[in-house]
Coordinates of C-alpha atoms in Angstrom, one line a residue:
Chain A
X1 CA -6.1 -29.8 -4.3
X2 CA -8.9 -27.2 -5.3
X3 CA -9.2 -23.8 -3.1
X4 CA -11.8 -21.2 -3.1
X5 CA -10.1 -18.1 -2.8
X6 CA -11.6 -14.6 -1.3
X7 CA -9.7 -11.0 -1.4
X8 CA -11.4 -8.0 0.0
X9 CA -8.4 -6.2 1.6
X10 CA -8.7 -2.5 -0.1
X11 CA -10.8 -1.5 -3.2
X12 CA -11.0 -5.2 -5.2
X13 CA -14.0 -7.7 -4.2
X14 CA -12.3 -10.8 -5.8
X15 CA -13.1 -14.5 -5.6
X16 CA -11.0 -17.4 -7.4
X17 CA -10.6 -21.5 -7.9
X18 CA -6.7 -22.5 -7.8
X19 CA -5.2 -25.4 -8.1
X20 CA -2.1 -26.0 -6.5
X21 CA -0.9 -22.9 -8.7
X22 CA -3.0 -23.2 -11.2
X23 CA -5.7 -20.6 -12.1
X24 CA -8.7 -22.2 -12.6
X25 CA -11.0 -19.4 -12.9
X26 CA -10.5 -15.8 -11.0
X27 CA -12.7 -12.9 -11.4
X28 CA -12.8 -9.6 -9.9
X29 CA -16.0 -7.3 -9.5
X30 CA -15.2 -4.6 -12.5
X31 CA -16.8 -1.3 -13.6
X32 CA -18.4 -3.4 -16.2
X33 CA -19.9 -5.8 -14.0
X34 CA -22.6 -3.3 -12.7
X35 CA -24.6 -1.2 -15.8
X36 CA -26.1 1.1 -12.6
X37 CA -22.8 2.8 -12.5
X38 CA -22.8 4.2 -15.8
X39 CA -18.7 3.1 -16.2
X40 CA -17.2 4.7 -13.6
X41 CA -17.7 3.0 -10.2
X42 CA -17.8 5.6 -7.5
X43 CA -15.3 4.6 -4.7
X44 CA -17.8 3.7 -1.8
X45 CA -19.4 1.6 -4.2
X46 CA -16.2 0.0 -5.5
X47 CA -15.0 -0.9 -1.8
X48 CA -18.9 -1.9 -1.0
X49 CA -17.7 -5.5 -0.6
X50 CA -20.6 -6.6 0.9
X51 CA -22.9 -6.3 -1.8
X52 CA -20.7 -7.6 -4.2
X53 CA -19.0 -10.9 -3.0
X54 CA -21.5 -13.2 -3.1
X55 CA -22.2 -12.8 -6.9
X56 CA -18.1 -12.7 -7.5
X57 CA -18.0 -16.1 -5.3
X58 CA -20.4 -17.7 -7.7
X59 CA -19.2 -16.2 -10.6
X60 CA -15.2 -17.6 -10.0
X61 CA -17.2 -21.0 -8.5
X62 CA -19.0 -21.4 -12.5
X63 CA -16.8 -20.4 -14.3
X64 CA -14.4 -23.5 -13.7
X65 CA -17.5 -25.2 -13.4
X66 CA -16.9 -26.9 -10.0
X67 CA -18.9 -26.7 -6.9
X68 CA -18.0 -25.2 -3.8
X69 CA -18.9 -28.8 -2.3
X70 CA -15.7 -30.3 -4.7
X71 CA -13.2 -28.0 -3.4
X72 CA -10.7 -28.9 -0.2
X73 CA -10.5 -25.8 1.3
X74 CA -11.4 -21.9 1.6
X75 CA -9.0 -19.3 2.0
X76 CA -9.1 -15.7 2.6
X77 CA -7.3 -12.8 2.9
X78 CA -6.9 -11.6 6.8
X79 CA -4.4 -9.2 6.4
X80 CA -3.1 -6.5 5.6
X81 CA -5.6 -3.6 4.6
X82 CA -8.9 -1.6 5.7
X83 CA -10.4 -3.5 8.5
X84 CA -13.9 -2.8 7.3
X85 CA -13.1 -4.3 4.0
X86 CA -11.4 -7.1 5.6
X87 CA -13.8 -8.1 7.9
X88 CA -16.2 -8.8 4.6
X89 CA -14.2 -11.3 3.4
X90 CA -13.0 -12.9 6.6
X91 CA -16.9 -13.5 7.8
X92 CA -17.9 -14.8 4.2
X93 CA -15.0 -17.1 4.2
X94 CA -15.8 -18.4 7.9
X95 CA -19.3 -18.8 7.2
X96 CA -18.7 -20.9 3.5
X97 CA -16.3 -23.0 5.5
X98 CA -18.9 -23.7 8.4
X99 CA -21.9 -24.2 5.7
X100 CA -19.6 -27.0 3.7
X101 CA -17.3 -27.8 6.6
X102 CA -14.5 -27.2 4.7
X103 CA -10.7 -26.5 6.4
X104 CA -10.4 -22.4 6.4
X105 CA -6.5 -21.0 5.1
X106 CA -5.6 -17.5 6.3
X107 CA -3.5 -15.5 4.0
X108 CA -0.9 -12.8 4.0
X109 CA -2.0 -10.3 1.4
X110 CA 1.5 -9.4 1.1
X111 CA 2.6 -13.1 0.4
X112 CA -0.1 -13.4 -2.1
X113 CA 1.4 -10.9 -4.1
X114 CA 5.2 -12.3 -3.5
X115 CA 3.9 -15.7 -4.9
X116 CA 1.9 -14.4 -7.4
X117 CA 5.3 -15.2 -9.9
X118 CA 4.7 -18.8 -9.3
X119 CA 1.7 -18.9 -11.7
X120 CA 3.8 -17.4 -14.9
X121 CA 4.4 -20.3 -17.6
X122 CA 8.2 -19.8 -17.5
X123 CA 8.6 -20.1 -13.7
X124 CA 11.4 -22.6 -12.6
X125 CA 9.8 -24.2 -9.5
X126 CA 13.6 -25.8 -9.0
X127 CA 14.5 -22.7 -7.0
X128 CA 12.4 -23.4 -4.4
X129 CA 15.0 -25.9 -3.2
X130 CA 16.8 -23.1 -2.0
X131 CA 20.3 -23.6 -2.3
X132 CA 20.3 -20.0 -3.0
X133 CA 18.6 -17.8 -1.2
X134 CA 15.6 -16.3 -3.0
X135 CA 14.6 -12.7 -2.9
X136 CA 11.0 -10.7 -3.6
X137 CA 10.1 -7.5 -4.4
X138 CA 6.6 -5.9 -3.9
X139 CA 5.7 -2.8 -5.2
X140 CA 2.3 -2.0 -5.5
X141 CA 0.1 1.1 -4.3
X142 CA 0.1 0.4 -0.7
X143 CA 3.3 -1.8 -0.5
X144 CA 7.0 -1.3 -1.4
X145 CA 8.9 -4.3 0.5
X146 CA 12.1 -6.1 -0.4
X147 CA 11.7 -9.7 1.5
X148 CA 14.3 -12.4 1.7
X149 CA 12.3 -16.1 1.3
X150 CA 13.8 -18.7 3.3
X151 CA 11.5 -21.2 2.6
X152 CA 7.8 -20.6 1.5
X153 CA 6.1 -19.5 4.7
X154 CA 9.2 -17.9 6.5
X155 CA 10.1 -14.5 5.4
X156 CA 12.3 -11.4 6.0
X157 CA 11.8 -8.0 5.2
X158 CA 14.7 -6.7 4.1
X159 CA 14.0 -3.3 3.2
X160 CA 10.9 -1.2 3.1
X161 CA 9.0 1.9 2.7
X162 CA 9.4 4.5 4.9
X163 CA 6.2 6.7 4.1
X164 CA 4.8 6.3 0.5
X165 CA 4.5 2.9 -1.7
X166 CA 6.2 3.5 -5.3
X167 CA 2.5 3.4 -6.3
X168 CA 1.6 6.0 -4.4
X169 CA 4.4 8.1 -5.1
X170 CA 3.9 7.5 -9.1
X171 CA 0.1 8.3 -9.1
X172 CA 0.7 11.8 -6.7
X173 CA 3.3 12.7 -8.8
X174 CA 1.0 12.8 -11.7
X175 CA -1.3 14.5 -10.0
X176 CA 1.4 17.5 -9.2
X177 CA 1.6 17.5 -13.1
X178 CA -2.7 17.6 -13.2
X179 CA -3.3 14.4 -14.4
X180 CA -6.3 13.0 -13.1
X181 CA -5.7 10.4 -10.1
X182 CA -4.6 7.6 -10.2
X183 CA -2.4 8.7 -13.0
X184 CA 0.6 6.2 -12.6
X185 CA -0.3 4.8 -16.1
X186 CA 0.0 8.6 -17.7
X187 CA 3.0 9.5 -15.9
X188 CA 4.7 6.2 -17.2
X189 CA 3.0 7.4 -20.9
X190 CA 4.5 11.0 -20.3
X191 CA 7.8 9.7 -19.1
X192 CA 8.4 7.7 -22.1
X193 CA 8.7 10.5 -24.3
X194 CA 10.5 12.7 -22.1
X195 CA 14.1 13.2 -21.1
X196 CA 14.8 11.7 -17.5
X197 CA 18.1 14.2 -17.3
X198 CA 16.1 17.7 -17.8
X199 CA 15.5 18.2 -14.3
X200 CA 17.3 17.2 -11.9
X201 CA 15.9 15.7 -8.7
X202 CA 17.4 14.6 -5.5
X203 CA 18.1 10.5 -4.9
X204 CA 16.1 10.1 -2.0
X205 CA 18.5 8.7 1.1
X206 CA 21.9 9.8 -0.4
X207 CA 24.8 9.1 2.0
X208 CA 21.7 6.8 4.4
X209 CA 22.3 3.9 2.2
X210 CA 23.1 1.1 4.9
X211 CA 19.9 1.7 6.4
X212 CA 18.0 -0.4 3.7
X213 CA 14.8 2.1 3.1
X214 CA 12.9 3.7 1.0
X215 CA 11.2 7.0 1.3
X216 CA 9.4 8.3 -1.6
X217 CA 8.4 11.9 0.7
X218 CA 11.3 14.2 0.2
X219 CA 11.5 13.3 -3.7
X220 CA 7.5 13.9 -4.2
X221 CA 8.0 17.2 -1.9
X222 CA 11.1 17.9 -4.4
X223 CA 9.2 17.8 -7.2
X224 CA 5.9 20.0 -6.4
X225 CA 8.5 22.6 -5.6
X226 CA 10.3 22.4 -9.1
X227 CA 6.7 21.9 -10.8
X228 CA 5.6 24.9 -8.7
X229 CA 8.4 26.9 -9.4
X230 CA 7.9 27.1 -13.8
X231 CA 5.9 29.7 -12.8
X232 CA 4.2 28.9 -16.3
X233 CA 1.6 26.7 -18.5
X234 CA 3.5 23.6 -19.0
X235 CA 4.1 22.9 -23.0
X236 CA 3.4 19.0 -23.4
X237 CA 7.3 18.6 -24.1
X238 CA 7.9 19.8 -20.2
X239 CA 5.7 17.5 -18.9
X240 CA 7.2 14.7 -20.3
X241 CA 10.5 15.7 -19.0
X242 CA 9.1 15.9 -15.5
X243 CA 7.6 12.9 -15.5
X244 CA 10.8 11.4 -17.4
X245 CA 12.9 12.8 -14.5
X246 CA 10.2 12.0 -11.6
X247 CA 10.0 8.5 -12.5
X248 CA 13.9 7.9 -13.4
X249 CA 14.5 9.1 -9.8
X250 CA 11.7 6.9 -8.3
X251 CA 13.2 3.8 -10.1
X252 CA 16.7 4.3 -9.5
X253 CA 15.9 4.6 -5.9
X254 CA 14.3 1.3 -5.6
X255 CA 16.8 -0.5 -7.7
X256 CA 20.0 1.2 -5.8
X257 CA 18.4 0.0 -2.0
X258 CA 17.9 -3.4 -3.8
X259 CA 21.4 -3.5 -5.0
X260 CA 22.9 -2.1 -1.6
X261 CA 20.5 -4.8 0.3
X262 CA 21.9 -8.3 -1.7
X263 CA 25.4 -6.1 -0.4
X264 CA 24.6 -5.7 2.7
X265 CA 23.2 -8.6 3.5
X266 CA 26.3 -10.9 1.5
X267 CA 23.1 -12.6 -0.2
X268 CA 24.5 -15.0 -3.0
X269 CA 21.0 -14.6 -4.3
X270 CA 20.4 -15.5 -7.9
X271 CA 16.7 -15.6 -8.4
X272 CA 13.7 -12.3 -7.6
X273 CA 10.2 -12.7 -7.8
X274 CA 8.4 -9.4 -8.2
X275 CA 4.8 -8.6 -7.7
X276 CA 2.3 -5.6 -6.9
X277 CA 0.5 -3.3 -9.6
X278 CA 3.3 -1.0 -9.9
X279 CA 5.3 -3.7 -12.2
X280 CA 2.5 -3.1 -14.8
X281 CA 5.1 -0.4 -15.7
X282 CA 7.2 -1.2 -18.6
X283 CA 10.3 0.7 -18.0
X284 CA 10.1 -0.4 -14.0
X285 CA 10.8 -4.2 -16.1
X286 CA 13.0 -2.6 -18.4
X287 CA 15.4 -2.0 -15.5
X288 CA 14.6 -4.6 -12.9
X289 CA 15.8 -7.0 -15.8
X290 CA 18.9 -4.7 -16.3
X291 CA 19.6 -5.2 -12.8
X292 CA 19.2 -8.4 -12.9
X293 CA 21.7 -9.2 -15.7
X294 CA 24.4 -7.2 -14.2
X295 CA 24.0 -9.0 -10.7
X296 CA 23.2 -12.4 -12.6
X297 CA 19.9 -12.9 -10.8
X298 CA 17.1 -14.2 -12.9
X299 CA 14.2 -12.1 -12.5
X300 CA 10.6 -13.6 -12.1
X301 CA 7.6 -11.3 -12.8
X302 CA 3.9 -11.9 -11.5
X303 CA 1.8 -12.5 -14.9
X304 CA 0.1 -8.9 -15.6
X305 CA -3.3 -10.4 -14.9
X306 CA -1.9 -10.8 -11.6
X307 CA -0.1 -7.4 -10.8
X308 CA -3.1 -5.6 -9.6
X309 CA -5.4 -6.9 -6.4
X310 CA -6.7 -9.9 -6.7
X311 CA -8.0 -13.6 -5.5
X312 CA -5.8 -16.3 -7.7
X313 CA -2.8 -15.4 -5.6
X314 CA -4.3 -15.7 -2.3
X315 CA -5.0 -18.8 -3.4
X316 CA -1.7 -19.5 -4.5
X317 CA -0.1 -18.8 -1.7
X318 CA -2.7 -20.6 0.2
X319 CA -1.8 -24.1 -1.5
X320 CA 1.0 -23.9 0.5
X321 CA -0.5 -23.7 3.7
X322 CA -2.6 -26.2 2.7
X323 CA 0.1 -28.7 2.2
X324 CA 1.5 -27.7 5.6
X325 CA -2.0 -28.6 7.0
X326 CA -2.3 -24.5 8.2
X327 CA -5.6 -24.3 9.2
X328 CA -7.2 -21.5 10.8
X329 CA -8.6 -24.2 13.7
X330 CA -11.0 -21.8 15.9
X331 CA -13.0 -19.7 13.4
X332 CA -14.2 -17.5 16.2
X333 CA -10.2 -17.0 16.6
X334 CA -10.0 -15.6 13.3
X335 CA -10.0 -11.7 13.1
X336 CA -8.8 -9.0 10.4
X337 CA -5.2 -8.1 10.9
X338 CA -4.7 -4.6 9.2
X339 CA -0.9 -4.2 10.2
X340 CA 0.2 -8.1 9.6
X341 CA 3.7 -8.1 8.4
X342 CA 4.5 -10.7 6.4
X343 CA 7.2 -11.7 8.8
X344 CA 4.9 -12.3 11.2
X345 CA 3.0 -15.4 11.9
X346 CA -1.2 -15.4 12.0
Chain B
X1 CA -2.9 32.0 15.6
X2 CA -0.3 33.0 13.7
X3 CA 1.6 31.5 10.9
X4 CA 5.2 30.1 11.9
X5 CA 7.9 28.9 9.9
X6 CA 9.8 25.5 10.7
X7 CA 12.8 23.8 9.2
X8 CA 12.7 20.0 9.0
X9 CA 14.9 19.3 12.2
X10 CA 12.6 21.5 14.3
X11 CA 9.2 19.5 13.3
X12 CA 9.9 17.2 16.7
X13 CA 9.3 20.4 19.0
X14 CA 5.9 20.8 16.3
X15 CA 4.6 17.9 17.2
X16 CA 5.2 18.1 20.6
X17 CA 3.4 21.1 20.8
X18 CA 0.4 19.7 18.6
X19 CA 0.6 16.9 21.2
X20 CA 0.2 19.7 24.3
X21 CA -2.9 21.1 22.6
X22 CA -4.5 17.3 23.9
X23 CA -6.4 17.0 20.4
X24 CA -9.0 14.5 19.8
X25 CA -8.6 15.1 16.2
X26 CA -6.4 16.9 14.2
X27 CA -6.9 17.8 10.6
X28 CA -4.2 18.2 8.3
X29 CA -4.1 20.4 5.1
X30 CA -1.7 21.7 2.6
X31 CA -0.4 20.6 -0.7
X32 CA 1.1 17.3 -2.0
X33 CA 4.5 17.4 -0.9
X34 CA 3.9 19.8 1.9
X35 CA 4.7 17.2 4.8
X36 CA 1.4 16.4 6.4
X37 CA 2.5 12.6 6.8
X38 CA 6.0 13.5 7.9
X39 CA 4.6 15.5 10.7
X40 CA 2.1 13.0 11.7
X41 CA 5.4 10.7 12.2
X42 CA 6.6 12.9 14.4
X43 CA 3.7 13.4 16.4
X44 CA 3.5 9.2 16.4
X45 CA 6.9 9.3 17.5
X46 CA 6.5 12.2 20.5
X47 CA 3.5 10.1 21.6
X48 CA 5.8 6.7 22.0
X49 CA 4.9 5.0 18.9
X50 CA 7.9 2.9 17.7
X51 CA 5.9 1.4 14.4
X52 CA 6.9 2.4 11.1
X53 CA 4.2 4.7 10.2
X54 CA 3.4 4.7 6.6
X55 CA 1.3 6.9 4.2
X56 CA -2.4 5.3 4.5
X57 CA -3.4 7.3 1.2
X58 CA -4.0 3.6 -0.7
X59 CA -5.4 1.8 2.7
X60 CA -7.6 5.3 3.8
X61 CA -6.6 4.4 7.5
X62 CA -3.9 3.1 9.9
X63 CA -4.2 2.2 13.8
X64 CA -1.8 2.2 16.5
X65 CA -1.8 1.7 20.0
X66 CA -0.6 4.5 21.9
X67 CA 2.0 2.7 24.5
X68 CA 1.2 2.6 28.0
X69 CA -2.2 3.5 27.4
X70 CA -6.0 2.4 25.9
X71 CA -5.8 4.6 23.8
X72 CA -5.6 4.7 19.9
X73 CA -3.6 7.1 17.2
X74 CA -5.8 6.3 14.3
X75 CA -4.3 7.7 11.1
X76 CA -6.7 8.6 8.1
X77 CA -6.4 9.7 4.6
X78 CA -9.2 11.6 2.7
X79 CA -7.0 12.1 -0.3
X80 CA -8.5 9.1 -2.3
X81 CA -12.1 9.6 -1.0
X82 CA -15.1 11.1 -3.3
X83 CA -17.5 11.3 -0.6
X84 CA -18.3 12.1 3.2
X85 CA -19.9 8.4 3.1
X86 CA -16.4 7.0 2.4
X87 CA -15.4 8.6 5.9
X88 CA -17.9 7.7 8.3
X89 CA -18.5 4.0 7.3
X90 CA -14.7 3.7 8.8
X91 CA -16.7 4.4 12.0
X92 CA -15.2 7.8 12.6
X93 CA -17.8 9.0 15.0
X94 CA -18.1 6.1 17.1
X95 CA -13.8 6.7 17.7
X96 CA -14.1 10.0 17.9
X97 CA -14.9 11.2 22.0
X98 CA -12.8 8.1 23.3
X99 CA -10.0 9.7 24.0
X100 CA -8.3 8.5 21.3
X101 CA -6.1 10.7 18.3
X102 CA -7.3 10.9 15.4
X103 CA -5.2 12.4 12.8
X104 CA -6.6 13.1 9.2
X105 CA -5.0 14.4 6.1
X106 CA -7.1 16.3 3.5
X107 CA -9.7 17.0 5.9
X108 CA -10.3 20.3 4.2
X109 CA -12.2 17.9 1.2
X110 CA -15.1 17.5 4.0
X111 CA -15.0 20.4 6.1
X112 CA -18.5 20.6 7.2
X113 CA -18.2 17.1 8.6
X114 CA -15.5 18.4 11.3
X115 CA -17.1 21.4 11.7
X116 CA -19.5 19.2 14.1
X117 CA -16.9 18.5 16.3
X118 CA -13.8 20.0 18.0
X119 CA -10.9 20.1 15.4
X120 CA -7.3 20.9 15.6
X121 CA -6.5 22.5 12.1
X122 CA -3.0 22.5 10.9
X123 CA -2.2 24.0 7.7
X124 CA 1.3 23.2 6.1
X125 CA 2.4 25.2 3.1
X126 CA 6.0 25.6 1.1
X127 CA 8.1 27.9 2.7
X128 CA 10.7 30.1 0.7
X129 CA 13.8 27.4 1.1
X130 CA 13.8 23.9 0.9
X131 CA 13.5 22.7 4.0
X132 CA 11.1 25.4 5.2
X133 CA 7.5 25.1 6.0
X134 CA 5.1 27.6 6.6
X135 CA 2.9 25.7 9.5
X136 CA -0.9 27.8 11.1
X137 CA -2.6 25.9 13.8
X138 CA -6.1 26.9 14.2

């Protein structure tokens, strides 16, 4: 079955045509899009949804040159995110589904990004029979959540952020080294060429390990003071370190509350799908891989077209729901949901 | 008023006080790192709030209900915003005035806006140790 999906939870306007989970056409609105702009999209304008959807609509509905009229269902993004920006998607979406009586799908943004894996060429679909359990990580700018899958549709969060997304953390901590924000891409750049042992940081929730969270706070807080304290001009070579030792910290944080999790929770988990922007970051791969060959769990990224926010995995995960006949039944039912967990149901 | 200095384990008796000063909103400034969302956990905690709440930097703003009441803690973060626009097309005035809490971070990147209305400034800095904060409520 064909579904028109629509994302507007944060910054993205994004529209795309899936099938099953196949990407037939997704597009996003883009600094290029819109000449006015000059290249750089001022952030009002980026989150000015409202303006924008109807021409990204048309523009993922041509380019897999269908018509809205051939497609089964619409599905949209009702949560979680800015209300405001929700709301923009949620009324288009009810009003397409009205105009060309078409069923309406409600999605988890959160889910979209866990199932955002699925549409990788290498994906084993066989592990959705579940004989082991399957795990998923998101870690993205607003998200950082560890969630047992029981079955596509019923989830578990196993572990989760207690104050800032890895994202988050990344980009601020570039900032406390002046690089323009968002600057997770730079501090990933700087880290590479640094040593990750020059400074030494604390591992955020030493000796608090059985709680299963992260927090991101005390180690960003850590780090302004030691940036702070050299007193000098940075050379180049010290700002690599520091962001070599920020981001070795950051990482080995996530991966050690992973790894005390699966203990934890006596998962004989052999499969993790990871999704969210965050994974964009080579070394972040580097050692989720690592991981994953020492636990022997196979490790299933989201295809980097698909990291960031976007519309094919909202329709992705909305194929499912389709199959289960998950309908949003009274439209006027049907409102944003900033805070929905992933756990929860609509 | 004065500057004060607080350790981590004494932010609860912070927050309660922030909470005594009945602010409609309070404005939070300092550095990264400082602890502006920290305390505004504290302050969601001392107000009955048993949801995890999170940095809003990457959503701009976070609700809650306050328990056993109609009113809302309403969470916001200036840090990514470029302009004053950003802020009120969350429909900041219309919240502000109904009792509600409305706690912002970064505030000080549109200070003319909350000049217009009553604010509770509270400005966090690094103290000399680790776990000290130098905290002025104006």
């Amino acid at each position: 079955m064909k579904i028109l999906a629509i994302e507007t939870s944060c910054d993205e306007t994004a529209a795309a045509v899936v099938e099953n989970t196949s990407i037939l056409s997704s597009v996003k609105f883009t600094q290029t899009s819109h000449a006015e702009f000059g290249g750089v999209v001022p952030s009002l304008a980026k989150r000015d949804h409202e303006v924008k959807i109807d021409e990204i609509i048309q523009k993922a509905i041509v380019n897999c040159k269908l018509k809205i009229e051939n497609l089964d269902a619409i599905a949209v993004t009702a949560g979680p995110g800015l209300a405001i920006a929700l709301e923009v998607g949620i009324s288009k979406a009810k009003e397409l589904a009205i105009k060309f009586n078409k069923p309406l799908i409600a999605v988890n943004h959160i889910e979209g990004h866990l199932l955002s894996p699925l549409a990788s060429p290498n994906f084993q679909f066989s592990i959705f029979n579940f004989q082991k359990p399957v795990l998923g990580l998101i870690v993205s700018g607003g998200h950082t959540e560890l969630i047992l899958i029981e079955k596509i549709g019923k989830y578990k969060i196993l572990a989760q952020t207690l104050d800032d997304a890895l994202g988050e953390a990344l980009d601020k901590a570039a900032r406390i080294l002046d690089m323009p924000y968002p600057g997770g891409a730079l501090l990933e750049k700087a880290a590479a060429l640094g040593n990750p042992k020059k400074y030494l940081l604390p591992l955020p929730m030493a000796g608090k390990e059985n709680r299963n969270e992260l927090s991101y706070s005390g180690l960003k807080a850590a780090f302004a003071r030691l940036v702070s304290a050299q007193k000098k001009i940075l050379s180049t070579q010290e700002i690599n370190d520091l962001a070599a030792s920020f981001q070795n910290r950051a990482f080995e944080h996530l991966i050690r509350v992973i790894k005390k999790s699966i203990e934890h929770f006596s998962l004989s988990t052999e499969y993790l799908l990871v999704g969210g922007g965050v994974i964009a970051n080579t070394e972040l791969r580097k050692r989720l891989g690592l991981m994953g060959n020492d636990l022997g769990i196979e490790v299933y990224f989201a295809p980097m077209e698909l990291t960031g926010d976007n519309a094919a995995m909202i329709g992705i995960a909305a194929s499912f729901k389709f199959t289960k006949k998950q309908f949003v039944t009274d439209f006027d039912s049907l409102d944003r949901l900033p805070r929905w967990r992933i756990d929860q149901a609509v | 008023m004065a500057s004060r200095v607080f350790t981590r384990d004494k932010i609860n008796v912070l927050a309660r006080e922030i909470i005594n000063l009945h602010p409609g909103i309070v404005a939070l400034t300092g550095p990264l790192g400082a602890g502006k969302t920290t305390l505004i956990k504290e302050i969601a905690r001392a107000l009955g709030i048993r949801e995890n709440v999170i940095s809003p930097t990457y959503v701009l703003e976070t609700e809650y209900r306050i328990p056993d009441t109609h009113k809302l803690f309403i969470h916001i973060d200036c840090y990514r915003m470029e302009t004053v626009d950003e802020l009120i097309r969350l429909g900041i005035e219309k919240r502000i005035n109904q009792n509600n809490i409305i706690v912002i971070e970064w505030a000080d990147k549109f200070p003319y806006f909350f000049k217009r209305y009553s604010t509770t400034y509270i400005n966090i800095s690094l103290g000399e140790k680790e776990n000290e904060r130098i905290v002025e409520i104006i």
